[in-house]
XYZ file of C-alpha atoms in Angstrom:
393
model
C 105.818 141.194 89.702
C 105.167 143.680 92.496
C 106.404 142.725 95.944
C 103.707 144.726 97.725
C 101.809 142.844 100.409
C 98.675 144.892 99.737
C 96.226 142.635 97.844
C 94.911 143.780 94.497
C 92.220 141.099 94.473
C 90.882 138.123 96.386
C 89.760 134.573 95.894
C 87.063 133.488 98.320
C 85.882 129.865 98.071
C 83.212 128.394 100.316
C 84.573 125.228 102.000
C 81.549 123.024 101.381
C 83.442 120.530 99.208
C 86.515 120.135 97.030
C 87.189 122.766 94.387
C 86.481 121.582 90.850
C 88.298 122.512 87.656
C 86.023 125.506 87.082
C 86.758 126.898 90.543
C 90.481 126.411 90.013
C 90.338 128.149 86.626
C 88.688 131.188 88.176
C 91.339 131.222 90.921
C 94.122 131.224 88.312
C 92.490 134.070 86.370
C 92.074 136.061 89.606
C 95.746 135.476 90.501
C 96.952 136.540 87.059
C 94.671 139.576 87.013
C 95.990 140.635 90.450
C 99.581 140.226 89.233
C 100.130 137.664 91.966
C 98.901 139.975 94.745
C 95.851 137.884 95.560
C 94.389 137.425 99.031
C 92.733 134.173 100.090
C 89.545 134.361 102.142
C 87.479 131.447 103.378
C 83.780 132.208 102.934
C 82.507 130.018 105.773
C 79.661 132.261 106.903
C 77.277 129.289 106.576
C 78.635 127.181 109.417
C 76.166 124.358 108.804
C 77.310 123.778 105.221
C 81.050 124.411 105.526
C 83.847 122.425 107.109
C 87.452 123.065 108.267
C 88.282 119.758 106.554
C 87.435 121.217 103.161
C 89.147 124.478 104.056
C 92.432 122.582 104.366
C 91.849 120.544 101.209
C 90.954 123.594 99.137
C 93.999 125.516 100.278
C 96.265 122.531 99.577
C 94.879 122.201 96.038
C 95.353 125.893 95.321
C 98.913 125.814 96.582
C 99.770 122.646 94.641
C 98.522 124.397 91.521
C 101.233 126.991 92.164
C 99.101 129.791 93.576
C 100.620 131.858 96.358
C 98.709 134.424 98.351
C 99.525 137.673 100.122
C 98.641 138.401 103.726
C 96.980 136.128 106.281
C 94.091 133.884 105.264
C 90.835 135.475 106.450
C 87.782 133.526 107.622
C 84.275 134.906 107.785
C 83.583 133.122 111.072
C 86.267 135.331 112.619
C 84.663 138.549 111.391
C 81.199 138.509 112.968
C 81.742 141.679 114.985
C 82.341 143.670 111.788
C 79.113 142.378 110.244
C 77.220 143.300 113.401
C 78.733 146.787 113.361
C 77.669 147.300 109.739
C 74.161 146.037 110.491
C 73.816 148.352 113.504
C 74.942 151.301 111.377
C 72.151 150.618 108.908
C 69.625 150.071 111.709
C 70.452 153.406 113.343
C 69.665 155.108 110.040
C 66.299 153.399 109.650
C 67.468 151.270 106.709
C 66.552 147.862 108.154
C 63.176 146.220 108.717
C 61.967 142.856 109.923
C 60.681 140.330 107.397
C 58.314 137.591 108.555
C 57.833 135.930 105.171
C 58.519 132.254 104.661
C 60.136 131.045 101.460
C 56.707 129.888 100.320
C 55.268 133.350 100.951
C 57.941 134.932 98.777
C 57.582 132.354 96.008
C 53.835 132.907 95.877
C 54.261 136.677 95.832
C 56.716 136.736 92.924
C 54.360 134.563 90.876
C 51.701 137.258 91.069
C 50.934 139.354 87.961
C 53.365 142.252 87.370
C 55.826 140.929 89.976
C 59.508 141.176 89.000
C 61.083 137.688 88.947
C 63.641 137.161 91.686
C 62.979 140.457 93.449
C 61.493 140.593 96.952
C 58.074 142.234 96.579
C 58.288 144.275 99.799
C 55.550 142.400 101.654
C 56.803 143.371 105.123
C 58.354 146.716 104.259
C 55.490 148.920 105.403
C 53.885 146.927 108.193
C 52.482 149.025 111.016
C 54.000 148.740 114.475
C 50.968 146.724 115.561
C 51.160 144.347 112.591
C 54.880 143.780 113.053
C 54.390 143.152 116.760
C 51.678 140.586 116.137
C 53.739 138.761 113.494
C 56.765 138.799 115.798
C 54.755 137.127 118.551
C 53.374 134.527 116.152
C 56.872 133.727 114.899
C 58.301 133.509 118.402
C 55.590 131.002 119.334
C 56.451 128.748 116.395
C 59.488 126.664 115.615
C 60.585 123.388 117.120
C 63.177 124.727 119.549
C 61.700 127.632 121.408
C 60.515 129.948 118.670
C 61.881 131.776 115.657
C 63.144 135.237 114.821
C 62.420 137.243 111.654
C 64.921 138.007 108.917
C 66.287 141.532 108.624
C 66.100 143.246 105.244
C 67.616 146.377 103.766
C 65.162 149.195 103.124
C 66.444 150.086 99.680
C 65.522 153.374 98.051
C 66.715 152.441 94.552
C 65.627 149.751 92.103
C 68.932 149.498 90.230
C 72.600 150.359 90.663
C 75.624 150.644 88.405
C 79.005 148.979 88.780
C 82.220 148.951 86.800
C 82.412 145.590 85.014
C 85.597 145.101 83.014
C 84.807 141.909 81.133
C 81.244 140.596 80.963
C 79.471 141.243 77.683
C 76.423 142.569 79.551
C 78.354 145.735 80.435
C 78.364 148.741 78.123
C 81.315 148.166 75.743
C 82.420 151.794 75.891
C 81.914 152.771 79.515
C 82.217 149.245 81.018
C 79.209 150.097 83.205
C 76.778 147.359 84.137
C 73.409 148.203 85.686
C 71.405 145.615 87.570
C 68.438 145.198 89.877
C 68.533 146.071 93.556
C 65.824 144.989 95.990
C 65.317 144.809 99.738
C 68.005 142.164 100.191
C 68.318 140.065 103.338
C 71.041 141.239 105.722
C 70.525 138.648 108.439
C 68.526 135.480 107.941
C 65.733 134.485 110.252
C 65.272 131.082 111.819
C 65.144 129.124 115.031
C 66.321 130.819 118.210
C 69.549 129.136 119.248
C 69.396 127.202 122.530
C 70.468 129.368 125.467
C 70.595 132.531 123.368
C 67.061 133.869 123.691
C 66.535 137.276 125.282
C 67.217 137.120 129.017
C 69.150 133.850 128.845
C 72.887 133.557 129.636
C 73.833 133.417 125.956
C 71.699 136.418 124.957
C 73.608 138.325 122.294
C 71.126 141.165 122.101
C 69.888 140.229 118.652
C 67.178 137.701 119.243
C 69.320 134.615 119.617
C 70.051 134.269 115.903
C 72.536 137.068 115.377
C 75.294 135.209 113.579
C 73.316 134.100 110.559
C 74.432 137.035 108.424
C 73.603 137.038 104.741
C 76.290 136.551 102.133
C 75.781 139.968 100.500
C 76.481 141.822 103.740
C 79.440 139.626 104.646
C 81.326 139.893 101.353
C 80.907 143.663 101.155
C 82.392 144.100 104.620
C 85.107 141.511 103.961
C 86.313 143.149 100.740
C 86.582 146.506 102.487
C 88.498 145.002 105.420
C 91.018 143.479 103.010
C 91.315 146.679 100.939
C 90.381 144.714 97.829
C 90.100 146.886 94.727
C 88.897 144.306 92.220
C 86.787 141.158 92.411
C 87.251 138.390 89.832
C 84.640 135.627 89.947
C 82.286 133.510 87.831
C 79.681 135.255 85.698
C 76.889 133.452 87.548
C 77.401 136.120 90.233
C 77.147 139.106 87.893
C 73.601 139.986 88.985
C 74.766 140.167 92.617
C 77.293 142.921 91.929
C 74.849 145.886 91.839
C 73.260 144.800 95.128
C 76.645 144.481 96.789
C 77.913 147.761 95.357
C 74.798 149.591 96.542
C 75.193 148.158 100.029
C 78.854 149.217 100.068
C 77.750 152.714 99.051
C 75.294 152.919 101.950
C 78.018 151.799 104.364
C 80.460 154.376 103.012
C 82.889 151.697 101.827
C 85.218 152.064 98.811
C 83.954 150.958 95.414
C 85.399 147.845 93.835
C 85.456 146.985 90.158
C 84.394 143.599 88.874
C 85.573 141.009 86.386
C 83.003 138.268 85.819
C 84.441 135.430 83.743
C 82.687 132.562 81.921
C 82.034 129.306 83.741
C 83.422 125.887 82.920
C 80.704 123.523 81.737
C 80.511 119.736 81.630
C 79.954 117.455 78.620
C 76.226 118.229 78.606
C 76.772 121.986 78.503
C 75.635 122.590 82.078
C 77.754 124.176 84.786
C 80.458 121.729 85.843
C 79.440 119.602 88.843
C 80.123 116.315 90.583
C 77.640 114.586 88.283
C 80.167 115.019 85.450
C 82.684 112.587 86.954
C 86.295 113.302 87.959
C 86.225 117.090 88.170
C 88.323 117.809 91.285
C 92.081 117.745 91.665
C 91.816 114.952 94.242
C 89.837 112.761 91.828
C 92.279 113.387 88.986
C 95.283 112.898 91.266
C 94.004 109.430 92.111
C 94.536 108.537 88.438
C 97.691 110.593 87.894
C 99.790 111.780 90.896
C 101.105 114.656 88.780
C 97.633 115.766 87.698
C 98.028 119.324 88.948
C 100.539 120.083 86.190
C 98.128 118.797 83.533
C 95.264 120.713 85.144
C 97.335 123.894 85.050
C 98.213 123.203 81.412
C 94.504 122.788 80.622
C 93.554 125.954 82.512
C 96.175 128.092 80.783
C 95.214 126.601 77.432
C 91.579 127.502 78.094
C 92.575 131.155 78.461
C 93.344 131.359 74.742
C 95.380 134.400 73.776
C 95.126 135.838 77.287
C 98.081 133.686 78.402
C 99.594 132.625 75.076
C 103.181 132.975 76.268
C 102.836 130.269 78.898
C 101.565 127.409 76.758
C 104.965 125.868 76.048
C 106.102 125.936 79.661
C 102.858 124.385 80.880
C 103.053 121.627 78.285
C 106.641 120.794 79.225
C 105.779 120.720 82.905
C 102.817 118.403 82.333
C 105.005 116.023 80.319
C 107.734 115.827 82.958
C 105.253 115.511 85.821
C 103.615 112.478 84.233
C 106.871 110.481 84.481
C 108.180 109.130 87.806
C 110.643 111.477 89.476
C 114.222 110.133 89.718
C 114.162 110.628 93.470
C 111.164 108.283 93.761
C 112.924 105.547 91.728
C 116.047 105.776 93.851
C 114.011 105.673 97.029
C 112.231 102.546 95.876
C 115.556 100.766 95.236
C 116.909 101.813 98.617
C 113.750 100.602 100.278
C 114.204 97.094 98.900
C 117.789 97.008 100.220
C 117.486 98.715 103.556
C 113.966 97.990 104.786
C 112.065 100.357 107.045
C 114.626 103.161 107.147
C 114.624 103.445 103.375
C 110.811 103.387 103.342
C 110.812 106.416 105.632
C 113.313 108.125 103.351
C 111.134 107.337 100.344
C 108.147 108.959 102.057
C 110.194 112.066 102.787
C 111.395 112.234 99.191
C 107.833 111.824 97.922
C 106.783 114.791 100.059
C 109.671 116.835 98.684
C 108.612 115.860 95.162
C 105.074 117.143 95.819
C 106.483 120.435 97.076
C 108.689 120.796 94.022
C 105.670 120.247 91.769
C 103.966 123.226 93.427
C 107.140 125.266 92.865
C 107.300 124.247 89.214
C 103.632 125.099 88.749
C 104.332 128.475 90.291
C 107.125 129.156 87.785
C 104.705 128.382 84.955
C 102.240 130.861 86.441
C 104.942 133.506 86.595
C 105.563 132.972 82.869
C 101.840 133.307 82.223
C 101.786 136.501 84.230
C 104.256 138.160 81.871
C 101.902 137.865 78.905
C 98.464 137.865 80.570
C 95.933 140.074 78.804
C 92.355 140.062 80.099
C 91.089 141.524 76.835
C 92.078 138.341 74.985
C 90.238 135.991 77.337
C 87.543 133.964 75.521
C 84.031 135.152 76.343
C 82.239 131.846 75.897
C 81.783 129.150 78.518
C 84.579 126.563 78.548
C 83.796 122.841 78.095
C 85.600 120.236 80.201
C 85.237 116.498 79.573
C 86.668 114.464 82.480
C 86.763 111.251 80.454
C 88.768 112.864 77.663
C 91.076 114.538 80.174
C 91.868 111.219 81.889
C 92.271 109.290 78.616
C 93.120 111.802 75.890
């Protein structure tokens, strides 16, 4: 494996909850595809829905699974100035306009005859200066906390864009080119003016008091360029976003990335895996089996089919040994009965060491998988996961 610290790819979870088996599977594929040179980024741009608590839990789960990352862990909430710089660049070139539409307005517009489903119809794109000014005043007078500001949209001059997609079946099998829709995507969301941040107030940031609510598409494009990421591996539910993001990167003069969109894990009912399906996170499975991460890794590598065929035996052996109590834990328990509190402290220390060694053993299994990993042999269908069967096979 290369020892370069330059990432070849990235894994970027949003810390709004624990990672489930599907998330972890995608992380493993991304790590294998990047030959271990994978960067970790925390996509916490939505401060209201994300939490440092889940950031810590997600990172701990990834590391227990044996994943190791290159470079420092990036956080979107530490990168606002770069998003603002990108937005200002587009504004200077006349590529941004204000959008005063509510969600209801947009929903009604896309239901109209001949409207393209999911694409913004351009309602506010060509408003006159007078119309925009009037709508801006009306919006500023509304809201429950001192008014609202409009969203900012990209003034796109294309309706589609091509990207290099190395896996998804929707791409051309010969050229690996995937073409998808591009519309006037949101760059910064609108909403209530933040207290103390309105124009002329001490917290005025020069952007209407709502400057930090950047849209995901803008943030990830800037983030990938900052990290020098060359390839993005993620779930195929995000395939349609790739052309929009690639087009935005093109406008900003940022390097192209290539994409690998892999199938999702689905629950017993065939829908995308979710909390409704039962024990689907590592924490939930660990509550039943303290060594669950080894079995989860075995399941993940098994789900890759021929793409990681050489690792199956090692993963199976690790899962079998992890299910049994570690000798160190047994010895600690005996010492605890004989020596009281001091031995209990020693047992706790040994238990922590055992958890660390499990992460190391998982990592060795991943290194074996890396030697034989072949993206071309990855199954193209969605992968079923039954929590009940996993817990009681």
